[in-house]
Amino acid sequence: MKLKLLIAFFCLLILSANGEAQDLNRLVKIGPAIAFSKQPDGITINCSDGSQVQLKVLSADLVRVRTSFARNLEANDHSWAIAKEAWPPAQWTISESPTAITLKTDELTVNINRTPLLIEFRDAKTGEVINVDQQPMMYDRERTLNNMMFDPAAGTFVAAAKKLGLNEHFYGLGEKAAKLDKRRGSFVNWNSDTPGYSEGKDPIYQTIPFYIGLERGRCYGIFFDNSYRSYFNFGFNSQERIWFGAEGGELNYYFFYGPSMKKVVSRYADLTGHMPLPPMWTLGNQQSRWSYYPDALVEQVVAEYRRRDLPLDAIHLDIDYMDGYRVFTWNKDRFPDPKGLIDRLAKQGVKVVTIVDPGVKYQTAQTASSSSTGYYVLDQGLEKNYFQRRRNGDLFIPRVWPGESVFVDYTNSDARRWWGDLHRAYTDQGVAGIWNDMNEPADFVDQSGKNQLDVVSYDEGARTTHAKNRNVFALLMAKATYEGLQRLQPDKRPYVITRAAYAGVQRYSTMWTGDTNSNWEGLALSVSMFSTLGLSGEPFVGADVGGFMGRANGELLARAYQVSFLAPFCRNHKTIDSYDQEPWRFGKYYEDIIRKYLKLRYRLLPFLYTTLEDSHRTGLPLFRPLVLNYPDDESTYNLDDEFMIGDDLLVAPVLKPDVVRRLVYLPKGVWYDYWTREKLQGEQMIEVKAPLDTVPMFVRGGAILPFGPDMKYVGEKTLEPEFVIYPDEKGTAQTKLYEDDGISPAYLNGAFRRTSVSVATDRQQVSIRISAPEGSYRPGSRTMSFVLRSGTNNFRVSVDGRPLDRAVANQPGWSTGPSGLTIRTIDDGQAHLIQIGQLH
Ligand code: MIG
C-alpha cells in the first residue's frame, strides 16, 4: 500500500513537472447542456453531469465564462486580479434553437452548442468565427483523488481546448523566457526563483494568464483568471488544438474581442487595472549593485556619475544595507545616518530605493523571561498573528537571506495594512522607492514550493492553501507596499518594483525581469520579454542593464544600453559575485557611447513621459512590438528584434557581437532615419549601418517628437519643449505633449497639461497649430520650439498673423541650422497658429 502511494506520488511529480504530460484524453468532458436560466447580465447553463456554465456579458466586446465541474458554481467569486467588477449594463439578446443557445451583442455572437457543449465566438458584424472550443471543457476526476495526497486543498484539474487556426499567432502570458510569438509553444505558471534563466526556462517569476490570439489581422484575448499552477499549450503537440488549464479552481476566463490588438490590450487594462503613473524621476537613469555599502561607497558611485557627466536619478540599496538582513532595519556600521546620506544625495538630484524581501528573520526571545525577540517586526507580527502557518498550526519557517524566517499572510487585509505601515522605517529617512524581491516566494529549503504546500492563508476567510495562493503572494505584497506608501506619503506617487507577480500587479508595482545573464542571448531575449510584458498589462518594465550574472564587456554593455535607454525601467544592476559593470568600467570608448544614449534618453523624456501617461490611460505599453501597431502586416507577427516606443519611434537594436550593419523591416508609410533624417519608404526590408555607437532608429512620418533639455537628473531644468516635426506623405504630422508636476497624484484630478500640436502643408505654406492646452497644470513661463527640416534658409514666418523675425541669440524668433528651421515662441498657454512660407 505504501509503495503504491509512493509510486502514485512520483508519477504525480513527473506529471506536474511537465505540462506536456498533461494528457487531455484522460479528462472528463463537461455537458451536454440540458437547461439554462437567464440573469440580467447573462445566462447559467445546467449540464447533465451536474456542472454549471455561466456566461456573463460584461460589455459588447467582453464575455466571461465561468464553469464548475460536477457541482454548482460557488457563491464566493473573488479574484485579486480584477479591478473593475461593476460594468454598466450591456445590450445583449438571447435566442435559442433545438441545438444551440445564442447570445448576441453589437460586437460578438456567442453560440453555445448544446450537445456536445461547445462555445463559439463570432464577429457579430461579419459572422466570422474568431475562436471556438475544440472539445467541451473538461476536468479530471482521478486527479482529485491524487491531489488529496499531494495537497488535499488543491482542486481538480480543469481545462479548455480551442481550435488552433492554421495561421493563428499567440502573444502575451507576461513574463516568459520566450520569443514574442508563442505559437506552438507550451508554458507553465508557477512563480519561481530562477537565477540565470535563459530562453526556454519555464516557469520563471511571474504568472499572467492572459494571451492574445491573432489571425488575419483579427485579435481576441483570453484571460484565464485562475491562480493555481496553470498551463498554456498553444499547439505544442497538436496542429489542431490549443488548450489551457489549471490544477484547481474554476475554469474561469474572460473573452475579449478586438478585432484590433490595441483594443484587446486596452480592455485587459480596464478589467485588471490601469497602471498609475509612477513619479517622473523613475524614467531617469538608475544604478544598482548587490550591494553598495557602506554609505561612503554609495556616495562615491554617485560622485563618479556626476564627475563623468552621466545622468542619474536613483541608486538602489540591495540586501546588505540591513542589520543581518532584517527588513525594516539599517545596519548601523554601514549606514550610521541613512537620512544624512539620503539628504546629501538628494542635493545632487539622486534618490534612494531600498530592497525589501518578504522573509522576516525568525529569532527567538532574547532572554528566557522575556517574550521580546529584540526584533520589532517579528514581535509585532507574532503578537498579531500575521505570519503564515501550516495546516497543523505551526508557524511556517522557510530559510531565506536572514536564515530561518517567517512570511506575512498578505491575504489578510490587517496584515497588509501593518506591513504597509512598517515602511515608515524607510520613508522617514527619505527613501523614495521600494524594491520587492524573493516574492515568488523563494525558499532556500525548497524552491519548487513543496515545503510550503500545507501553508494555509486566510484568503478572505476561505482559508486556502499554497496551491491557490503562491502565484498571488507577490501581488498582495505589492498591494500592501503600494497602499502603505500611499498612506505614509499621500502627496507622492508610490514607486514599487517587483520580481514576482500575478495579473493586476500593474495597479501597485512596476517590474524588472530578475536574474538575467550577461550575454548576447540574454540581451536578445529582453526585447521579446519587454514587448510581451507590455502586451500583458505590465507597461513599466526593464532588465538589469548589462545582465545580472556572468561577465559583461564593453560592447555588450553599450548594446544593452541601446535597448534599455528606451525601456521604462533603465537600471544597471549586477550580482554580488561578479565583475563590475557601471557605465565606465570598460573604458572611455564604451563610456562615451553609453553617455550618448543616456543623454538622449533624458532629451526624449517629454516623449517618454507622454507615452507613459498614454500607458496609464489606455493600457497600451510604451515599449511595444511592431505587431501591436501593425496587426494587419504579417511581416510583424514574428518580428522580435525590433521594437517601437509608442506609435512613433522604431528601434532596431544590434543584439549580436561584432555586428555593424543589420536588416530592418519598416512597416507601411514614410519613415525617417533618426540619425541622418533620410526619408525612407516603408513596407520593405532595408539594410542599415549600425556601428557600435549607433542604434538604428526610425521616426514614423506623421509624428512629432517632443524633446527636452539635456539634464543630469529629472527636474534639474525647466522643460522647454522642442517639437521636431516628421511630416508624412501629405505633409501632415501631429502629437500631444503630456505634462504634470511629475510627483504628486494631482494628475488624477485634472492637474495636467496636454498640448496638441498639428502640422499641415499646402502649396504656399506650412501651418503649425498649437492647441489651447487641456487640464489645469501650468508649467510656468517658458518658450517652445518647433523644428522643421528644410533645404533653404530664407523664410517668412508669422505667429497668429503677425510676422516673426529672425532670432537674436536664444530669443523668440526663427533661425536655421544643420537640423533645419527652428521657430521659438513664448508659451503663454494659449492657442497659436504659426505659418511658414518660403521666400524664393
Ligand atoms: O537570492 O538581493 O533578483 O536583483 O540583487 C538573490 C540580492 C536575491 C535576487 C534579485 C537580485 C538581487 C539579489 N536577489
mmCIF file of C-alpha atoms and ligand atoms in Angstrom, residues 193 195 205 288-291 317-320 322 325 355 357 400-401 435-438 440 442 444 447 499 512-516 544 548 571 573-576, ligand 1:
data_model
loop_
_atom_site.group_PDB
_atom_site.id
_atom_site.type_symbol
_atom_site.label_atom_id
_atom_site.label_comp_id
_atom_site.label_asym_id
_atom_site.label_seq_id
_atom_site.Cartn_x
_atom_site.Cartn_y
_atom_site.Cartn_z
ATOM 1 C CA ASP A 193 13.026 31.985 -8.403
ATOM 2 C CA PRO A 195 18.539 32.813 -11.288
ATOM 3 C CA TYR A 205 8.991 34.614 -11.713
ATOM 4 C CA SER A 288 22.262 49.294 -8.529
ATOM 5 C CA ARG A 289 24.613 46.615 -7.270
ATOM 6 C CA TRP A 290 24.363 43.705 -4.905
ATOM 7 C CA SER A 291 25.359 45.552 -2.792
ATOM 8 C CA LEU A 317 20.459 49.591 -1.878
ATOM 9 C CA ASP A 318 20.441 45.797 -2.034
ATOM 10 C CA ILE A 319 20.121 43.465 0.982
ATOM 11 C CA ASP A 320 23.367 44.427 2.730
ATOM 12 C CA MET A 322 20.074 45.877 6.580
ATOM 13 C CA TYR A 325 19.053 41.023 6.602
ATOM 14 C CA ILE A 355 15.131 46.382 -1.328
ATOM 15 C CA ASP A 357 12.216 40.956 0.922
ATOM 16 C CA VAL A 400 15.886 32.881 3.091
ATOM 17 C CA TRP A 401 18.582 35.565 3.432
ATOM 18 C CA TRP A 435 12.108 47.122 -4.433
ATOM 19 C CA ASN A 436 10.383 43.788 -3.688
ATOM 20 C CA ASP A 437 12.472 40.688 -4.332
ATOM 21 C CA MET A 438 12.253 36.963 -3.472
ATOM 22 C CA GLU A 440 7.653 34.082 -5.535
ATOM 23 C CA ALA A 442 11.523 31.866 -2.771
ATOM 24 C CA PHE A 444 16.072 28.015 0.101
ATOM 25 C CA GLN A 447 12.462 26.258 -4.494
ATOM 26 C CA ARG A 499 10.122 40.500 -9.296
ATOM 27 C CA TRP A 512 12.076 44.017 -13.736
ATOM 28 C CA THR A 513 12.973 40.709 -15.312
ATOM 29 C CA GLY A 514 15.088 39.270 -12.488
ATOM 30 C CA ASP A 515 18.377 37.439 -12.695
ATOM 31 C CA THR A 516 19.305 37.568 -16.364
ATOM 32 C CA ASP A 544 19.345 44.728 -15.335
ATOM 33 C CA PHE A 548 22.879 40.214 -13.777
ATOM 34 C CA ARG A 571 18.789 50.303 -14.252
ATOM 35 C CA HIS A 573 22.476 46.053 -11.748
ATOM 36 C CA LYS A 574 24.875 43.197 -11.035
ATOM 37 C CA THR A 575 25.122 40.165 -8.784
ATOM 38 C CA ILE A 576 27.448 40.115 -5.781
HETATM 39 O O1 MIG B 1 18.961 35.370 -3.915
HETATM 40 O O2 MIG B 1 19.128 40.691 -3.088
HETATM 41 O O3 MIG B 1 16.909 39.184 -8.403
HETATM 42 O O4 MIG B 1 18.421 41.518 -8.163
HETATM 43 O O5 MIG B 1 20.499 41.512 -6.262
HETATM 44 C C1 MIG B 1 19.267 36.549 -4.634
HETATM 45 C C2 MIG B 1 20.088 40.014 -3.812
HETATM 46 C C3 MIG B 1 18.453 37.681 -4.121
HETATM 47 C C4 MIG B 1 17.809 38.386 -6.346
HETATM 48 C C5 MIG B 1 17.472 39.587 -7.179
HETATM 49 C C6 MIG B 1 18.714 40.400 -7.392
HETATM 50 C C7 MIG B 1 19.287 40.823 -6.053
HETATM 51 C C8 MIG B 1 19.565 39.595 -5.189
HETATM 52 N N1 MIG B 1 18.356 38.784 -5.057
#
